[in-house]
């Protein structure tokens, strides 16, 4: 039982950490704080961004 609880707490801790990072990035984009913003400039992401931009224009 303790092991299950321990695993649950570890997962919960990771979840909160990811959630907090996501929240920080969201506020960073609102405040234009570029060093906190997560920039993913991989080719696939850039293509996806371009495609979405084109869809919005239509």
Short mmCIF file of C-alpha atoms in Angstrom, two decimals:
data_model
loop_
_atom_site.label_atom_id
_atom_site.label_comp_id
_atom_site.label_asym_id
_atom_site.label_seq_id
_atom_site.Cartn_x
_atom_site.Cartn_y
_atom_site.Cartn_z
CA UNK A 1 0.00 0.00 0.00
CA UNK A 2 2.80 2.39 0.83
CA UNK A 3 4.45 1.75 -2.52
CA UNK A 4 1.26 2.62 -4.37
CA UNK A 5 0.92 5.82 -2.36
CA UNK A 6 4.55 6.67 -3.02
CA UNK A 7 4.11 6.15 -6.79
CA UNK A 8 0.96 8.24 -6.75
CA UNK A 9 2.72 11.09 -4.95
CA UNK A 10 5.61 11.00 -7.42
CA UNK A 11 3.23 11.18 -10.37
CA UNK A 12 1.30 13.99 -8.71
CA UNK A 13 4.51 15.91 -8.07
CA UNK A 14 5.53 15.60 -11.75
CA UNK A 15 2.05 16.63 -12.85
CA UNK A 16 2.13 19.76 -10.69
CA UNK A 17 5.61 20.59 -11.92
CA UNK A 18 4.54 20.33 -15.59
CA UNK A 19 1.39 22.31 -14.87
CA UNK A 20 3.42 25.07 -13.21
CA UNK A 21 5.88 25.19 -16.14
CA UNK A 22 2.97 25.49 -18.55
CA UNK A 23 1.47 28.29 -16.47
CA UNK A 24 4.81 30.13 -16.37
CA UNK A 25 5.11 29.92 -20.17
CA UNK A 26 1.57 31.19 -20.58
CA UNK A 27 2.25 34.24 -18.43
CA UNK A 28 5.63 34.74 -20.10
CA UNK A 29 3.95 35.02 -23.49
CA UNK A 30 1.44 37.48 -22.08
CA UNK A 31 4.16 39.65 -20.58
CA UNK A 32 6.48 39.21 -23.58
CA UNK A 33 9.19 37.80 -21.34
CA UNK A 34 11.22 35.98 -23.96
CA UNK A 35 13.65 34.13 -21.70
CA UNK A 36 10.79 32.21 -20.03
CA UNK A 37 8.97 31.52 -23.25
CA UNK A 38 9.48 28.06 -24.68
CA UNK A 39 10.66 28.31 -28.25
CA UNK A 40 10.37 25.13 -30.26
CA UNK A 41 11.69 25.87 -33.72
CA UNK A 42 11.78 22.34 -35.01
CA UNK A 43 10.82 22.09 -38.70
CA UNK A 44 7.66 20.10 -37.94
CA UNK A 45 6.48 22.74 -35.49
CA UNK A 46 7.21 25.56 -37.91
CA UNK A 47 5.25 23.80 -40.65
CA UNK A 48 2.36 23.29 -38.26
CA UNK A 49 2.40 26.97 -37.31
CA UNK A 50 2.38 28.02 -40.96
CA UNK A 51 -0.48 25.66 -41.74
CA UNK A 52 -2.58 26.96 -38.84
CA UNK A 53 -1.85 30.54 -39.84
CA UNK A 54 -3.07 29.85 -43.38
CA UNK A 55 -6.22 28.18 -42.03
CA UNK A 56 -7.02 31.20 -39.89
CA UNK A 57 -6.69 33.51 -42.89
CA UNK A 58 -9.33 31.59 -44.84
#
